[in-house]
CSV table of C-alpha atoms and ligand atoms in Angstrom, one decimal:
chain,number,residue,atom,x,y,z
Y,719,UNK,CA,-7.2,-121.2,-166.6
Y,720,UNK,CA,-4.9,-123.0,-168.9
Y,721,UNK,CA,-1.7,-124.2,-167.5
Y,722,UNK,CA,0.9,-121.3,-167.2
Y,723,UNK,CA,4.3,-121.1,-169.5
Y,724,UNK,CA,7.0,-120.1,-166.7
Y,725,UNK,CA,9.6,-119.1,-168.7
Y,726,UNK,CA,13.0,-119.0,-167.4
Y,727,UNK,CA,15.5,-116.5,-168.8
Y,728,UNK,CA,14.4,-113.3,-169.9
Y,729,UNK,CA,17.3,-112.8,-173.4
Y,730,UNK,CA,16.6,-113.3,-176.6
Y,731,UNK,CA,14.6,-116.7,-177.0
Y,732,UNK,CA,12.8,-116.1,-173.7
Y,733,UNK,CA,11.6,-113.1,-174.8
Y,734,UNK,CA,10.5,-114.4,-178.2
Y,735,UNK,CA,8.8,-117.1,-176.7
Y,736,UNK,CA,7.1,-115.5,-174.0
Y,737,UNK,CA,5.5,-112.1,-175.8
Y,738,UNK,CA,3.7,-114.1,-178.7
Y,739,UNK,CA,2.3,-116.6,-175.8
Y,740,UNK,CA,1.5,-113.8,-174.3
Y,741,UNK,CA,0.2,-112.2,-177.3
Y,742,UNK,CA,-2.3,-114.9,-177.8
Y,743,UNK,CA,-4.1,-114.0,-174.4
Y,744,UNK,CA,-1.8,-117.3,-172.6
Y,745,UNK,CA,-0.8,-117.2,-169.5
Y,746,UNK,CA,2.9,-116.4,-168.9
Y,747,UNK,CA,5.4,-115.9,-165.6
Y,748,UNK,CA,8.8,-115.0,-166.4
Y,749,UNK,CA,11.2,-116.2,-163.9
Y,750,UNK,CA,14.1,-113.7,-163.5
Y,751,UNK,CA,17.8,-114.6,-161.6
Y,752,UNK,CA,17.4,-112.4,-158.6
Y,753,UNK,CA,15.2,-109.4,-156.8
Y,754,UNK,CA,17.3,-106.7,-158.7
Y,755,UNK,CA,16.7,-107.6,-161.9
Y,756,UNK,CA,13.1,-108.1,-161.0
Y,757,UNK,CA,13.2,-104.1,-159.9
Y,758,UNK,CA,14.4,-103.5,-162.7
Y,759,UNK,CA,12.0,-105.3,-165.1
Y,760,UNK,CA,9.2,-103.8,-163.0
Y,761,UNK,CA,10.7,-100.2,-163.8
Y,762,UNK,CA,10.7,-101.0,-167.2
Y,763,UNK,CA,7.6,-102.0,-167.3
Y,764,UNK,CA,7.0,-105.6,-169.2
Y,765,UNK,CA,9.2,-107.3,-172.2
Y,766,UNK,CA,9.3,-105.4,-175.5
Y,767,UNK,CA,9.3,-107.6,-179.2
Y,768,UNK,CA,10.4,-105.4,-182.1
Y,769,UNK,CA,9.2,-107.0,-185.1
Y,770,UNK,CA,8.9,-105.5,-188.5
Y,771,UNK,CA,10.6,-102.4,-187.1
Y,772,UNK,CA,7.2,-101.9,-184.6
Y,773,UNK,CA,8.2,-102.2,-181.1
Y,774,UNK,CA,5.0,-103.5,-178.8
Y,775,UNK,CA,5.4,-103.9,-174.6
Y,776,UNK,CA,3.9,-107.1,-173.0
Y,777,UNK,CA,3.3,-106.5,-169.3
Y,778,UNK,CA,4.3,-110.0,-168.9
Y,779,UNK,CA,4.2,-110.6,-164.7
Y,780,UNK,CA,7.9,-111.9,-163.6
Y,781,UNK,CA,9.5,-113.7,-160.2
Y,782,UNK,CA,12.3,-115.0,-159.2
Y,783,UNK,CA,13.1,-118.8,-158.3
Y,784,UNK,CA,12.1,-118.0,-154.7
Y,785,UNK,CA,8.4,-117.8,-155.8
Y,786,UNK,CA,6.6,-120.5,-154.1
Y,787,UNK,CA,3.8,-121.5,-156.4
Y,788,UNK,CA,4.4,-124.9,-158.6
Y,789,UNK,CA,5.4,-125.1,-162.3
Y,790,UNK,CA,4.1,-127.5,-164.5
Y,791,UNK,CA,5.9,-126.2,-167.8
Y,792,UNK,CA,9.3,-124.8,-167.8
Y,793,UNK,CA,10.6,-122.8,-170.8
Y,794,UNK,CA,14.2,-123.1,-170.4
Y,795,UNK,CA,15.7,-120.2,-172.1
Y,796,UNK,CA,19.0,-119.7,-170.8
Y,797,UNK,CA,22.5,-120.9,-172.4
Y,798,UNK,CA,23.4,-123.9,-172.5
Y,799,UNK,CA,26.2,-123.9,-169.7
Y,800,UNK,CA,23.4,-122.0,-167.0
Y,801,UNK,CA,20.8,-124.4,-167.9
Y,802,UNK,CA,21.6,-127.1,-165.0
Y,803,UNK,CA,22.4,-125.4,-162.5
Y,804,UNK,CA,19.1,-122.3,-163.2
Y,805,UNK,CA,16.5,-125.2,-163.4
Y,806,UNK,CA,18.3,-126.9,-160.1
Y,807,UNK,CA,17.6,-123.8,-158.3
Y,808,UNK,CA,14.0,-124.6,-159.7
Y,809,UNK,CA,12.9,-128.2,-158.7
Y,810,UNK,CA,11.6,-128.1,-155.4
Y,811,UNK,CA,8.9,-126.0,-157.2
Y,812,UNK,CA,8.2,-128.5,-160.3
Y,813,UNK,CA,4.9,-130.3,-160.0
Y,814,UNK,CA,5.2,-134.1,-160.0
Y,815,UNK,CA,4.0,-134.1,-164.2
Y,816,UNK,CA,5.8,-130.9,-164.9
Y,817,UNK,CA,7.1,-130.6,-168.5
Y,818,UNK,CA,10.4,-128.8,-169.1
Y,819,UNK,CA,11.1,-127.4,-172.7
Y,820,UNK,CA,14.7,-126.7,-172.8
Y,821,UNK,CA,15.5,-124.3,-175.8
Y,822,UNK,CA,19.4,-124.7,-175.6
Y,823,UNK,CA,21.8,-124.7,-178.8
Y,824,UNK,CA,24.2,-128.2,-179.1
Y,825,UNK,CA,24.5,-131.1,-176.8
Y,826,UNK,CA,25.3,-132.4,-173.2
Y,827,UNK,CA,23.0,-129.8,-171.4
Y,828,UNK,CA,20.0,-131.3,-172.0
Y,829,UNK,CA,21.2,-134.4,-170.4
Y,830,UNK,CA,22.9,-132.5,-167.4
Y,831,UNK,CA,19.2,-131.0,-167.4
Y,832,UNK,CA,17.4,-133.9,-167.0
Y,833,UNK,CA,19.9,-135.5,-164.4
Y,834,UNK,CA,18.7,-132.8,-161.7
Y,835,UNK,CA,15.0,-133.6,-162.6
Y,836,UNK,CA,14.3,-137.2,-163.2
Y,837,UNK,CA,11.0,-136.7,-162.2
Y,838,UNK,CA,10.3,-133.9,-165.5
Y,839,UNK,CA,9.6,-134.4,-168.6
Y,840,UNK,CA,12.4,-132.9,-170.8
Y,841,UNK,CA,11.4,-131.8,-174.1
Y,842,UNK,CA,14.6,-131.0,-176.3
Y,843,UNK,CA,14.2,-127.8,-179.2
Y,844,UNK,CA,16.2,-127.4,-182.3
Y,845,UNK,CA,15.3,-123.5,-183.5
Y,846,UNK,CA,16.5,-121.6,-186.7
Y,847,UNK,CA,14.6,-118.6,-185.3
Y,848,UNK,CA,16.9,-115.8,-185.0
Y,849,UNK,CA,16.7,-112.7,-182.3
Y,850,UNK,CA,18.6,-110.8,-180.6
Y,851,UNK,CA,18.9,-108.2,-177.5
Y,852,UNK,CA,18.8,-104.4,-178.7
Y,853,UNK,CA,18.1,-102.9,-174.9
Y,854,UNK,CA,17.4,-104.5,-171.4
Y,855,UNK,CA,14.0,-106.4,-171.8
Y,856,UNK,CA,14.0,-105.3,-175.2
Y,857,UNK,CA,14.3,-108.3,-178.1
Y,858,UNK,CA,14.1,-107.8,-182.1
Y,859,UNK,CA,12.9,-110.9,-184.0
Y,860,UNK,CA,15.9,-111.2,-186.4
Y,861,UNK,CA,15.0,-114.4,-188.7
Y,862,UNK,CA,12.0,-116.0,-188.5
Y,863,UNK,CA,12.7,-119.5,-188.8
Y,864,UNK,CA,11.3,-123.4,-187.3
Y,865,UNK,CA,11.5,-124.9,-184.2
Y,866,UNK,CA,11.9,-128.8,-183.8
Y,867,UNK,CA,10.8,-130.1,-180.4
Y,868,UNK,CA,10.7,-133.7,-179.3
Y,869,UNK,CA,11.2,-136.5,-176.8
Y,870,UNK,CA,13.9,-139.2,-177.2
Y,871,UNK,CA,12.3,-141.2,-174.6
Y,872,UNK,CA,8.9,-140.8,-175.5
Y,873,UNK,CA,7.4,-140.3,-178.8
Y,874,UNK,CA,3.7,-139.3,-177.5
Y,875,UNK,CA,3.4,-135.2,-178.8
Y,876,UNK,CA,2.6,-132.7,-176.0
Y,877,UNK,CA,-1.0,-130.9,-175.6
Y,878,UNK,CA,0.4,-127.8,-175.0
Y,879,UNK,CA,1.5,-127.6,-179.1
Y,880,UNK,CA,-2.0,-125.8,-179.2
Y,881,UNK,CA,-0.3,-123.2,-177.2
Y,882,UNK,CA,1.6,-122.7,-179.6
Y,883,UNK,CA,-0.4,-122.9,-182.8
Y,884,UNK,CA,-2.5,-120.2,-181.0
Y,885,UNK,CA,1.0,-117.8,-180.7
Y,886,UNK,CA,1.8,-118.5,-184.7
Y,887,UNK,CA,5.2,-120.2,-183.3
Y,888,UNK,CA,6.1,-122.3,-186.5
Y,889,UNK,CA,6.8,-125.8,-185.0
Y,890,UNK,CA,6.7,-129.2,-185.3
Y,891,UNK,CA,6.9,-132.2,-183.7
Y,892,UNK,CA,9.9,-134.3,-184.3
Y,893,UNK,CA,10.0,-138.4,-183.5
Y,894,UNK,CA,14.3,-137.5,-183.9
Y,895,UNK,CA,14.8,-134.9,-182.1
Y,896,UNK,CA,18.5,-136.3,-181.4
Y,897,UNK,CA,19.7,-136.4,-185.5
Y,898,UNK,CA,18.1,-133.1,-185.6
Y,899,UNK,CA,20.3,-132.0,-182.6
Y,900,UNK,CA,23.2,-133.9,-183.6
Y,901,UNK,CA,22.9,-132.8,-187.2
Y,902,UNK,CA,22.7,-128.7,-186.2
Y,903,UNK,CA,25.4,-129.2,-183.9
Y,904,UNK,CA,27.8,-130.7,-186.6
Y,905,UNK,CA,26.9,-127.6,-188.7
Y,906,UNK,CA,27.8,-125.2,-186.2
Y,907,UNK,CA,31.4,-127.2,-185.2
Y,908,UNK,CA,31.8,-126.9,-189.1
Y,909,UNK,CA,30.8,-123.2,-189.6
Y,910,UNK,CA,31.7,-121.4,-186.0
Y,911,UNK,CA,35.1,-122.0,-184.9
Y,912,UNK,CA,36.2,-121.4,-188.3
Y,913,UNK,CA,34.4,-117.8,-188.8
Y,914,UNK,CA,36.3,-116.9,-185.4
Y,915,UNK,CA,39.8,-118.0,-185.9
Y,916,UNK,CA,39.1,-116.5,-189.5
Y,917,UNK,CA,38.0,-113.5,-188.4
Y,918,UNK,CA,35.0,-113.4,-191.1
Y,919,UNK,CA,31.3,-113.2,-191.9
Y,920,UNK,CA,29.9,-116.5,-192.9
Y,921,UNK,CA,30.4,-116.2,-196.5
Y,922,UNK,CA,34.6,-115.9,-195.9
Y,923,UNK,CA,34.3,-119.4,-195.5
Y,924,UNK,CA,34.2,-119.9,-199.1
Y,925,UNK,CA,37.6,-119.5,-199.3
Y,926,UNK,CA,38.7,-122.1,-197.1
Y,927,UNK,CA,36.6,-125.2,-198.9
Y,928,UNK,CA,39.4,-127.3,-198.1
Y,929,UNK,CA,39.1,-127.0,-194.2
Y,930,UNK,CA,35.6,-127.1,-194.7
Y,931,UNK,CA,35.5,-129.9,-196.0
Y,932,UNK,CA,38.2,-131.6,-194.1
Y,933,UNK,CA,36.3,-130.9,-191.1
Y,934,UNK,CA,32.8,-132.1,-192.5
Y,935,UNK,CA,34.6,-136.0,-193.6
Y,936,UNK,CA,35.5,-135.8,-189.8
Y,937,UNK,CA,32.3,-135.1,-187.9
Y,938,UNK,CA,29.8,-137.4,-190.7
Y,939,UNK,CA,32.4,-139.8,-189.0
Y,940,UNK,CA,31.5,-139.1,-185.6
Y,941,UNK,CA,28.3,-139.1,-186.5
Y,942,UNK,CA,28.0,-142.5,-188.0
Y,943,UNK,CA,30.0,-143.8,-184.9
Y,944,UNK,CA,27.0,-142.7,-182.4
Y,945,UNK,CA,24.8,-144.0,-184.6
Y,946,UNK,CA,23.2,-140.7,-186.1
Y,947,UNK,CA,23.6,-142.1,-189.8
Y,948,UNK,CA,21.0,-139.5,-190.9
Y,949,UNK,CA,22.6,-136.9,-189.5
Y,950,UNK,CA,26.2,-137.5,-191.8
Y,951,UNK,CA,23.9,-137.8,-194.4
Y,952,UNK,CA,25.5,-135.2,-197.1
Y,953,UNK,CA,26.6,-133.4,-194.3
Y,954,UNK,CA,29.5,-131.4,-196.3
Y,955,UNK,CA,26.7,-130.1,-199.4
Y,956,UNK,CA,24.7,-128.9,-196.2
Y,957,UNK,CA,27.5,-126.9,-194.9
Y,958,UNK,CA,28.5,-125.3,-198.0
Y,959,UNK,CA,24.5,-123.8,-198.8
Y,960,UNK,CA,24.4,-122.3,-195.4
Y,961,UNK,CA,27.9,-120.8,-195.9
Y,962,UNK,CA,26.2,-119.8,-198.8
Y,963,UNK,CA,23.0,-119.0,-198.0
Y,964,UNK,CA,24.2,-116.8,-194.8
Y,965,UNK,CA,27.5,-115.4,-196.3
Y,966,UNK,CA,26.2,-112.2,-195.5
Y,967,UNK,CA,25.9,-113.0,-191.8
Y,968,UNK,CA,28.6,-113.4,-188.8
Y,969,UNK,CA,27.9,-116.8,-187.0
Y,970,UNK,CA,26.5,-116.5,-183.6
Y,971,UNK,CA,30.3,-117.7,-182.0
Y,972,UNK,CA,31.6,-115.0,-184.2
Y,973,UNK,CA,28.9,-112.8,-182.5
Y,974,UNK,CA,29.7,-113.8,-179.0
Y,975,UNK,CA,33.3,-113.3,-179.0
Y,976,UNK,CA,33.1,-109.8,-180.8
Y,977,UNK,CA,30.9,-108.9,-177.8
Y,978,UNK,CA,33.2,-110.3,-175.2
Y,979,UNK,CA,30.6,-112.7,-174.4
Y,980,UNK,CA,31.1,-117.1,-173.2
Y,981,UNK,CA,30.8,-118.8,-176.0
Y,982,UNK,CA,28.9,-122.4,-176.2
Y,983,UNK,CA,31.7,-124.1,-177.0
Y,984,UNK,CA,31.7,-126.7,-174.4
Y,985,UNK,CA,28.2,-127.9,-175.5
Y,986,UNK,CA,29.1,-128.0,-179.5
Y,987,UNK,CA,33.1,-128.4,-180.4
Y,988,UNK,CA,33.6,-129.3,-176.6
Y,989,UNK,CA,30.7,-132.3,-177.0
Y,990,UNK,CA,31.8,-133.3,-180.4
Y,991,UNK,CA,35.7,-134.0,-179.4
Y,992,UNK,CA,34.2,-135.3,-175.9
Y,993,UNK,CA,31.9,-138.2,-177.7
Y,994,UNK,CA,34.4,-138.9,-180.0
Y,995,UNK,CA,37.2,-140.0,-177.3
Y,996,UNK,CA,34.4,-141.8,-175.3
Y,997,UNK,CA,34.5,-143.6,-178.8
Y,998,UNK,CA,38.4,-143.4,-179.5
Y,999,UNK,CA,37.6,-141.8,-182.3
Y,1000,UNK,CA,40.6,-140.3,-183.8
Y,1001,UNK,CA,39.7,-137.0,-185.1
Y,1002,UNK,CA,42.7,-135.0,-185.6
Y,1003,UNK,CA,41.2,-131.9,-187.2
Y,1004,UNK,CA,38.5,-131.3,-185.1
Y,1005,UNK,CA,40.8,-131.9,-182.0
Y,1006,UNK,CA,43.6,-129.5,-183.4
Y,1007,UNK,CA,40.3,-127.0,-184.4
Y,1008,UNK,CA,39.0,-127.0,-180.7
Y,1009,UNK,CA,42.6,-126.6,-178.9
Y,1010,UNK,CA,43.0,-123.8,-181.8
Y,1011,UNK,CA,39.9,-122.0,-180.1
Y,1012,UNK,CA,40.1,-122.6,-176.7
Y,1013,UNK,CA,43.8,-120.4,-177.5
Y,1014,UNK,CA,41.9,-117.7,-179.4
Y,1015,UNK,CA,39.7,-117.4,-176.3
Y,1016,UNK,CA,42.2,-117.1,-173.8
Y,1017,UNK,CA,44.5,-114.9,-175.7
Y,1018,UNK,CA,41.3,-112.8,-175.4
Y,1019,UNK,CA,40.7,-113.4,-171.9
Y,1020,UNK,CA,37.6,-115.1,-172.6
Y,1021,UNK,CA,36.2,-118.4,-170.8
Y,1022,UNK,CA,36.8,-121.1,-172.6
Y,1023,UNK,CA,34.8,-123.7,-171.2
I,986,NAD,P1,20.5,-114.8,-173.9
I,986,NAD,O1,21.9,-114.7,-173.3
I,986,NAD,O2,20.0,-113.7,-174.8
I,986,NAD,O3,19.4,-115.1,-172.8
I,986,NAD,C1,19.7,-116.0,-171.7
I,986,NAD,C2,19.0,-115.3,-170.5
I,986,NAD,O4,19.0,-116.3,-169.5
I,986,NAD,C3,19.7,-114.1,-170.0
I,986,NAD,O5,18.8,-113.0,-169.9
I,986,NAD,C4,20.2,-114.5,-168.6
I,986,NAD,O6,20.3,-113.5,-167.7
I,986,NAD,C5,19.2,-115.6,-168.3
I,986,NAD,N1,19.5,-116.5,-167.2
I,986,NAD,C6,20.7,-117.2,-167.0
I,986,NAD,N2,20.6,-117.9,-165.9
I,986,NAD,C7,19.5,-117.6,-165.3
I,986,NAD,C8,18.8,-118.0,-164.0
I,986,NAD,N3,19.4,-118.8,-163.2
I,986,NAD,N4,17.6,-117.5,-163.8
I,986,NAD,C9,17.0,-116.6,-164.6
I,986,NAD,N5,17.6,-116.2,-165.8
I,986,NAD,C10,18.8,-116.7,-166.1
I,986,NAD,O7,20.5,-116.2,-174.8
I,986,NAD,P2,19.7,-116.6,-176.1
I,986,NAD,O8,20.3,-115.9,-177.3
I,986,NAD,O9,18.2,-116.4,-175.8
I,986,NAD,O10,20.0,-118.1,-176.2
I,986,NAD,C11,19.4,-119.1,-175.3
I,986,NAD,C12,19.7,-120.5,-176.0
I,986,NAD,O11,19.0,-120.5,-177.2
I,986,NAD,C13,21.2,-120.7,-176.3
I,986,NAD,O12,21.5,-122.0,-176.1
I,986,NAD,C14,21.3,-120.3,-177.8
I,986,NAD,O13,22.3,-121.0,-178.4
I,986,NAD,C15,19.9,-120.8,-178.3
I,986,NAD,N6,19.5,-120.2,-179.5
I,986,NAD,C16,19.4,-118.8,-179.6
I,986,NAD,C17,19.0,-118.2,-180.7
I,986,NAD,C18,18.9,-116.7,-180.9
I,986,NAD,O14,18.6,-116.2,-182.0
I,986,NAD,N7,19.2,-115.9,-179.9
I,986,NAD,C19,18.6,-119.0,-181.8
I,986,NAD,C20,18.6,-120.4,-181.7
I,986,NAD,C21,19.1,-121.0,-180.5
I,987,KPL,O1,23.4,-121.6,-186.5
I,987,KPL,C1,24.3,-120.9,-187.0
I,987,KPL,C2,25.0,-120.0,-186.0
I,987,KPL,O2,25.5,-119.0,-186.4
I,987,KPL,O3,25.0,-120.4,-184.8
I,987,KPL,C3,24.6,-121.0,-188.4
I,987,KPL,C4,24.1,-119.8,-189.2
I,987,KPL,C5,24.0,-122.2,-189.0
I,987,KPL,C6,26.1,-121.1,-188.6
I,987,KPL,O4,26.6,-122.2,-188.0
């Protein structure tokens, strides 16, 4: 038998991920937080995808982090701010060539990641695949999009992108994995805070070019000062067709708030303003932008780490 996919984190991505490698006839073990929820996957009977408006059940098998068999590749679909701390929980059971894929939005996890598993192989994704929760275990493929994947240490592709092919996940193998990070992570500090403190879709961004755009002169900055050049490069243009091209849509900060949920902002705002005084970079927008949020969030009794 090929090598299993343990996925950990059963939301939205996981459960993208792990019905179409499922789907393909691969073998899959989703790793759930604790013996309730695995009683209540179990009653539900396997992980539902609803795409094109059909609904199909995978009777995908599930555990919990006190399984003892080995792992040798480790989806990590959890946010960004559980992602340490879920695959500590993990690494007595990681096999001595085990290969993590961590699927996390922005920056600084995947590092905290690796930290707690020098031993792994950590594979960072960039994904403009879309889904979303619509039920317990139940996930509806929203926007199909790309997924980036790659190794800053080490440029060598994976085997296990077969897997893949075989489960028609559109993907490719990127040799900068880090601009593509950086550059995705400058779009959302651009886009995301803004749609909150606005209080609008996407599109109602248009009318505030001039923030945009203030905002966009001070992250290509940052950008050029950690060396992501590519990343800056007509960074501003970028952010004004995806305002444009998703004006219909509410960002997925705007999302989280609306639904009382954390927010990433630690790992994309938080990161940017972080980097930028490791650099004493003076970025007074930005900085005023993120203490403008972390208020929003607390007024709401939100985290705001
Ligand atoms: P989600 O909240 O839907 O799913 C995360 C899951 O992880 C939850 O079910 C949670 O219970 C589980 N989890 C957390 N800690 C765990 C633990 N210790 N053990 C087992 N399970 C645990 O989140 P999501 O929307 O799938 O997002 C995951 C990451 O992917 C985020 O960083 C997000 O920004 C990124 N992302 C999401 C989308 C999307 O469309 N949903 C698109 C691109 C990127
Ligand atoms: O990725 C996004 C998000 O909502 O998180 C976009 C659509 C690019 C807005 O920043």
């Amino acid at each position: 038998m090929s090598t299993p996919w343990h996925v950990l984190g059963a939301g939205s991505l996981g459960t993208l991920w792990a019905t179409r490698l499922a789907r393909a006839g691969l073998p899959v073990r989703l790793i759930l937080r604790d013996a309730e929820r695995l009683r209540s996957y179990q009653a539900a009977g396997g992980l539902t995808l609803v795409e094109h408006g059909a609904a199909t059940t995978y009777a995908v098998p599930a555990q919990t982090a006190a399984d003892p068999k080995r792992i040798r590749r480790l989806l990590v679909a959890c946010k960004a701010y559980d992602a340490e701390s879920a695959v500590a929980r993990l690494a007595p059971r990681l096999s001595a060539d085990a290969e993590l894929i961590l699927l996390q939005n922005g920056l600084g996890s995947q590092d905290a990641v690796a930290t707690v598993v020098p031993q792994a192989r950590c594979i960072s994704a960039s994904s403009t695949e879309g889904a979303f929760r619509d039920g317990d275990w139940r996930v509806v493929f929203a926007g199909h999009g790309f997924t980036w994947l790659g190794d800053a240490g080490h440029p060598v592709a994976p085997i296990w992108l077969d897997d893949l092919q075989a489960a028609n996940i559109p993907h490719e193998w990127s040799t900068d994995i880090l601009t593509r990070l950086w550059r995705k992570l400058a779009l959302n500090c651009a886009i995301n805070p803004l749609t909150v403190l606005h209080d609008c879709r996407n599109g109602g961004l248009e009318q505030h070019q001039c923030e945009v755009a203030t905002l966009c002169a001070e992250l290509a900055e940052l950008l050029e000062r950690c060396g992501q050049p590519a990343a800056a490069l007509d960074l501003q243009q970028e952010v004004e067709r995806v305002i444009h091209a998703t004006a219909a849509n509410y960002s997925s900060m705007y999302q989280d708030v609306a639904n009382r949920r954390r927010t990433e902002i630690s790992y994309l705002l938080g990161h940017a303003c972080k980097v930028a005084t490791r650099h004493q970079l003076n970025l007074p927008h930005l900085t005023q932008l993120q203490q403008r949020l972390v208020e929003h969030l607390r007024s709401l009794g939100l985290p705001s780490d």
